[in-house]
Amino acid sequence: MQLRPAHLTPTAHRHLLVFLSLLPRSRQKSSSTVPGFCYQSGMAYATTVHVDPDTHGDFKPTNKLESSVLSLRDVVEQDVQQNPVMIYMKGVPDVPQCGFSALAVKVLKLYGVPLSARSILEDAELKNAVKSFSNWPTFPQIFIKGEFIGGSDIILSMHQSGELKEKLKDIANNQRLNKLSVIKYEGDMV
Amino acid sequence: MGVTKEQLESTLTSKLNPQHLEVTDTSGGCGASFVIDIVSERFEGKRLLERHRLVNAALEEEMKEIHALSIKKVLTPQQWKQQQEESEKSKSAA
């Protein structure tokens, strides 16, 4: 643990070392491995634990999700109710950080439906909340019109069977109607 | 050390009594990611999501150590038979 991670200030690093020295030996060893990695992208993403006993609660970075009165479960519930296609993934749709998330986004993008997404990489609590909400162990997780659909294997197989087209039909139609009305409006202008 | 292919096979065999089972370690033997093809009577009358849930539940303990699990085929014996017959037909037609 002699190397200082780039994102830690010297003070924070010192605190981390103090913290680590208080841990039993076995913990120290395993502290270099962090669960939640995605190997496929070649980038190691992990949630970092900030250990800074001097920091007063007031100065903690405020997190929109945490500071609101909603529990994380409510946030997830709201996400899936308000967004016709909701995906919890590693990374964001334009820059997925995992091959499985990339595959799911690629499939969904074929249908031209609006895609709402949250990355679970930086937020372990959100990740756990989503997992327990759907009772599903892995990511990505896809919800369509509030219904839990599954992960990348399921979305791919539904795409191949035509089931996905059926599921997204009215969402895609709504989109087309919106586009049509825009075109019509432009026509009126001429 | 992660989970082995053999471990997954034995768990799935005892819990889901599969007629056909193929477990592939796609992490080069690291035990980090696996692809599974499974055929079992337990999937009869169940939707894809429910079938996946059965497999996930069977592997609950192992999942703690596995990074990625992909369930490619999750079929009933009847579906499996159909698929095999179709692939044989297309083979003989070719």
Coordinates of C-alpha atoms in Angstrom, one line a residue:
Chain A
M1 CA 0.0 0.0 0.0
Q2 CA 2.9 2.4 -0.6
L3 CA 1.5 3.8 -3.8
R4 CA -0.8 6.7 -3.4
P5 CA -3.9 6.6 -5.6
A6 CA -4.0 9.6 -7.8
H7 CA -7.4 10.8 -6.6
L8 CA -6.5 11.0 -3.0
T9 CA -5.0 14.2 -1.4
P10 CA -2.0 13.6 0.8
T11 CA -4.1 14.2 3.9
A12 CA -6.7 11.7 2.7
H13 CA -4.0 9.3 1.8
R14 CA -2.5 9.6 5.3
H15 CA -5.9 8.9 6.8
L16 CA -6.4 5.9 4.6
L17 CA -3.0 4.5 5.7
V18 CA -4.0 5.1 9.3
F19 CA -7.3 3.4 8.7
L20 CA -5.6 0.5 6.9
S21 CA -3.1 0.0 9.7
L22 CA -6.0 -0.5 12.1
L23 CA -7.4 -3.3 10.1
P24 CA -6.5 -6.9 10.7
R25 CA -3.8 -8.2 8.4
S26 CA -6.1 -10.3 6.3
R27 CA -8.3 -7.3 5.5
Q28 CA -5.2 -5.4 4.4
K29 CA -4.3 -7.9 1.9
S30 CA -7.7 -8.2 0.4
S31 CA -8.2 -4.4 0.4
S32 CA -6.4 -4.2 -2.9
T33 CA -9.1 -6.2 -4.7
V34 CA -12.4 -4.4 -5.1
P35 CA -15.6 -6.2 -6.2
G36 CA -17.7 -4.7 -8.9
F37 CA -15.0 -4.6 -11.6
C38 CA -15.9 -4.9 -15.2
Y39 CA -13.0 -6.6 -17.0
Q40 CA -14.3 -6.5 -20.5
S41 CA -13.9 -2.9 -21.1
G42 CA -10.2 -3.0 -20.1
M43 CA -10.9 -0.2 -17.6
A44 CA -11.0 -1.0 -14.0
Y45 CA -13.9 0.8 -12.4
A46 CA -14.5 0.5 -8.8
T47 CA -16.2 2.3 -6.0
T48 CA -13.8 4.1 -3.7
V49 CA -14.3 4.4 0.0
H50 CA -13.3 7.7 1.4
V51 CA -11.9 7.5 4.8
D52 CA -11.5 10.9 6.3
P53 CA -12.3 11.2 10.0
D54 CA -11.8 15.0 10.0
T55 CA -14.6 15.6 7.6
H56 CA -17.7 16.8 9.3
G57 CA -21.0 15.6 7.9
D58 CA -21.9 19.1 6.7
F59 CA -19.0 19.1 4.3
K60 CA -19.7 15.8 2.7
P61 CA -20.4 16.0 -1.0
T62 CA -24.2 16.2 -1.3
N63 CA -25.8 13.5 -3.3
K64 CA -29.1 14.3 -4.9
L65 CA -30.4 10.8 -4.3
E66 CA -29.4 10.7 -0.7
S67 CA -30.4 14.2 0.3
S68 CA -33.9 13.9 -1.0
V69 CA -36.6 12.5 1.2
L70 CA -37.0 9.6 -1.1
S71 CA -35.4 6.3 -0.2
L72 CA -33.4 4.7 -3.0
R73 CA -36.1 2.1 -3.5
D74 CA -38.5 4.9 -4.2
V75 CA -36.0 6.4 -6.6
V76 CA -35.9 3.1 -8.5
E77 CA -39.7 2.8 -8.4
Q78 CA -40.1 6.3 -9.8
D79 CA -37.5 5.6 -12.5
V80 CA -39.2 2.6 -13.8
Q81 CA -42.7 4.1 -13.6
Q82 CA -41.8 7.4 -15.3
N83 CA -39.5 6.1 -18.0
P84 CA -40.9 3.8 -20.7
V85 CA -37.5 2.2 -21.2
M86 CA -35.3 2.3 -18.1
I87 CA -31.9 0.6 -18.0
Y88 CA -29.5 0.3 -15.0
M89 CA -26.1 -0.3 -16.5
K90 CA -22.4 0.0 -16.1
G91 CA -21.5 3.3 -17.6
V92 CA -23.8 5.4 -19.7
P93 CA -25.5 4.5 -23.0
D94 CA -22.9 6.3 -25.2
V95 CA -20.0 5.0 -23.2
P96 CA -20.9 1.6 -21.7
Q97 CA -18.3 0.2 -19.4
C98 CA -19.1 -3.4 -19.8
G99 CA -19.8 -5.7 -22.8
F100 CA -23.1 -6.8 -21.5
S101 CA -24.4 -3.3 -20.9
A102 CA -23.1 -2.3 -24.4
L103 CA -25.0 -5.2 -25.9
A104 CA -28.3 -4.3 -24.2
V105 CA -28.0 -0.6 -25.3
K106 CA -27.2 -1.6 -28.8
V107 CA -30.3 -3.8 -29.1
L108 CA -32.6 -1.2 -27.5
K109 CA -31.2 1.6 -29.8
L110 CA -32.3 -0.4 -32.8
Y111 CA -35.9 0.5 -31.9
G112 CA -35.5 4.2 -31.8
V113 CA -37.2 4.5 -28.4
P114 CA -36.3 7.0 -25.8
L115 CA -33.8 5.3 -23.4
S116 CA -33.4 6.4 -19.8
A117 CA -30.3 5.1 -18.0
R118 CA -28.5 5.2 -14.7
S119 CA -25.0 4.0 -14.1
I120 CA -24.6 1.8 -11.0
L121 CA -20.8 1.9 -11.2
E122 CA -20.3 4.9 -8.9
D123 CA -23.1 4.2 -6.5
A124 CA -23.0 0.9 -4.5
E125 CA -26.1 1.8 -2.6
L126 CA -28.1 2.4 -5.8
K127 CA -26.7 -0.8 -7.2
N128 CA -28.0 -2.7 -4.1
A129 CA -31.3 -1.0 -4.2
V130 CA -31.9 -2.0 -7.9
K131 CA -30.8 -5.6 -7.2
S132 CA -33.2 -6.0 -4.3
F133 CA -36.0 -4.2 -6.2
S134 CA -35.9 -6.6 -9.1
N135 CA -34.5 -9.6 -7.2
W136 CA -31.9 -10.0 -10.0
P137 CA -28.1 -10.4 -9.3
T138 CA -26.5 -8.9 -12.4
F139 CA -26.3 -5.8 -14.6
P140 CA -27.6 -4.4 -17.0
Q141 CA -31.2 -4.5 -15.8
I142 CA -33.9 -3.4 -18.2
F143 CA -37.4 -2.2 -17.3
I144 CA -40.1 -1.6 -20.0
K145 CA -43.2 0.3 -19.0
G146 CA -42.5 -0.4 -15.3
E147 CA -42.1 -4.2 -15.9
F148 CA -38.8 -5.9 -15.2
I149 CA -37.6 -7.5 -18.4
G150 CA -34.2 -9.0 -17.4
G151 CA -30.6 -8.7 -18.5
S152 CA -28.7 -8.7 -21.7
D153 CA -29.3 -12.4 -22.5
I154 CA -33.1 -11.9 -22.2
I155 CA -33.2 -8.7 -24.2
L156 CA -31.2 -10.2 -27.0
S157 CA -33.4 -13.3 -27.1
M158 CA -36.5 -11.2 -27.1
H159 CA -35.1 -9.2 -29.9
Q160 CA -34.4 -12.3 -31.9
S161 CA -37.9 -13.8 -31.3
G162 CA -39.8 -10.6 -32.2
E163 CA -41.1 -10.3 -28.6
L164 CA -39.2 -7.1 -28.0
K165 CA -40.7 -5.4 -31.1
E166 CA -44.2 -6.2 -29.8
K167 CA -43.3 -4.9 -26.3
L168 CA -41.9 -1.6 -27.6
K169 CA -44.5 -1.1 -30.3
D170 CA -46.6 1.6 -28.7
I171 CA -43.6 3.4 -27.4
A172 CA -42.0 3.4 -30.9
N173 CA -45.4 4.4 -32.4
N174 CA -45.7 7.4 -30.0
Q175 CA -42.3 8.5 -31.1
R176 CA -43.2 8.2 -34.7
L177 CA -46.4 10.2 -34.1
N178 CA -44.4 12.9 -32.4
K179 CA -42.1 13.1 -35.4
L180 CA -45.0 13.1 -37.8
S181 CA -46.6 16.0 -36.0
V182 CA -43.4 17.9 -36.2
I183 CA -43.1 17.3 -39.9
K184 CA -46.7 18.4 -40.4
Y185 CA -46.2 21.5 -38.4
E186 CA -43.2 22.4 -40.6
G187 CA -45.4 21.8 -43.6
D188 CA -47.9 24.3 -42.4
M189 CA -45.2 26.9 -42.0
V190 CA -44.3 26.8 -45.7
Chain B
M1 CA -9.9 -18.6 -6.2
G2 CA -13.1 -18.3 -8.0
V3 CA -15.7 -20.9 -8.8
T4 CA -14.9 -23.8 -11.2
K5 CA -16.9 -25.0 -14.1
E6 CA -17.2 -28.4 -12.3
Q7 CA -18.7 -26.7 -9.2
L8 CA -21.3 -25.0 -11.3
E9 CA -22.1 -28.2 -13.2
S10 CA -22.6 -30.2 -10.0
T11 CA -24.8 -27.5 -8.4
L12 CA -27.0 -27.1 -11.4
T13 CA -27.2 -30.9 -11.9
S14 CA -28.4 -31.4 -8.3
K15 CA -30.8 -28.5 -8.2
L16 CA -32.3 -28.5 -11.7
N17 CA -31.8 -32.1 -12.9
P18 CA -30.9 -31.0 -16.4
Q19 CA -31.2 -33.3 -19.4
H20 CA -28.5 -31.3 -21.1
L21 CA -26.0 -29.0 -19.5
E22 CA -23.0 -27.1 -20.9
V23 CA -21.0 -24.8 -18.8
T24 CA -18.2 -22.8 -20.4
D25 CA -15.7 -20.7 -18.4
T26 CA -15.2 -17.6 -20.6
S27 CA -12.6 -16.1 -18.4
G28 CA -9.9 -18.5 -19.4
G29 CA -10.2 -20.7 -16.3
C30 CA -10.3 -17.7 -13.9
G31 CA -13.8 -18.6 -12.7
A32 CA -14.9 -15.1 -13.2
S33 CA -17.4 -15.5 -16.1
F34 CA -19.4 -18.3 -17.5
V35 CA -21.8 -19.1 -20.3
I36 CA -24.5 -21.7 -19.6
D37 CA -26.7 -23.8 -21.8
I38 CA -29.2 -25.8 -19.9
V39 CA -32.1 -28.0 -20.8
S40 CA -34.5 -29.1 -18.0
E41 CA -38.0 -30.2 -17.4
R42 CA -38.2 -27.6 -14.6
F43 CA -38.6 -24.9 -17.2
E44 CA -41.8 -26.3 -18.5
G45 CA -44.6 -23.7 -18.6
K46 CA -42.3 -20.9 -17.4
R47 CA -41.4 -17.7 -19.2
L48 CA -37.8 -16.8 -20.1
L49 CA -37.5 -14.5 -17.1
E50 CA -38.7 -17.1 -14.7
R51 CA -36.3 -19.7 -16.2
H52 CA -33.4 -17.3 -15.7
R53 CA -34.6 -16.7 -12.1
L54 CA -34.5 -20.5 -11.5
V55 CA -30.9 -20.7 -12.7
N56 CA -29.9 -17.6 -10.7
A57 CA -31.5 -19.0 -7.6
A58 CA -29.8 -22.3 -8.0
L59 CA -26.5 -20.6 -8.2
E60 CA -27.1 -18.1 -5.5
E61 CA -24.0 -19.0 -3.5
E62 CA -21.7 -19.2 -6.5
M63 CA -23.0 -15.9 -7.9
K64 CA -21.2 -14.2 -5.0
E65 CA -17.9 -15.1 -6.6
I66 CA -18.8 -14.9 -10.2
H67 CA -18.4 -11.7 -12.1
A68 CA -20.5 -12.5 -15.1
L69 CA -23.0 -15.1 -15.9
S70 CA -24.6 -15.5 -19.3
I71 CA -27.4 -18.0 -19.8
K72 CA -27.6 -18.5 -23.5
K73 CA -29.9 -21.4 -23.9
V74 CA -32.5 -22.2 -21.3
L75 CA -34.9 -24.8 -22.8
T76 CA -37.4 -27.5 -22.0
P77 CA -36.5 -31.0 -23.3
Q78 CA -39.2 -30.6 -25.9
Q79 CA -37.8 -27.3 -27.2
W80 CA -34.3 -28.8 -27.2
K81 CA -35.4 -31.8 -29.2
Q82 CA -37.1 -29.4 -31.7
Q83 CA -34.0 -27.3 -32.0
Q84 CA -31.8 -30.4 -32.7
E85 CA -34.2 -31.7 -35.3
E86 CA -34.3 -28.4 -37.1
S87 CA -30.5 -28.1 -37.1
E88 CA -30.3 -31.6 -38.5
K89 CA -32.8 -30.8 -41.1
S90 CA -30.8 -27.8 -42.3
K91 CA -27.7 -29.9 -42.2
S92 CA -29.1 -32.6 -44.4
A93 CA -30.6 -29.9 -46.7
A94 CA -27.2 -28.3 -47.2

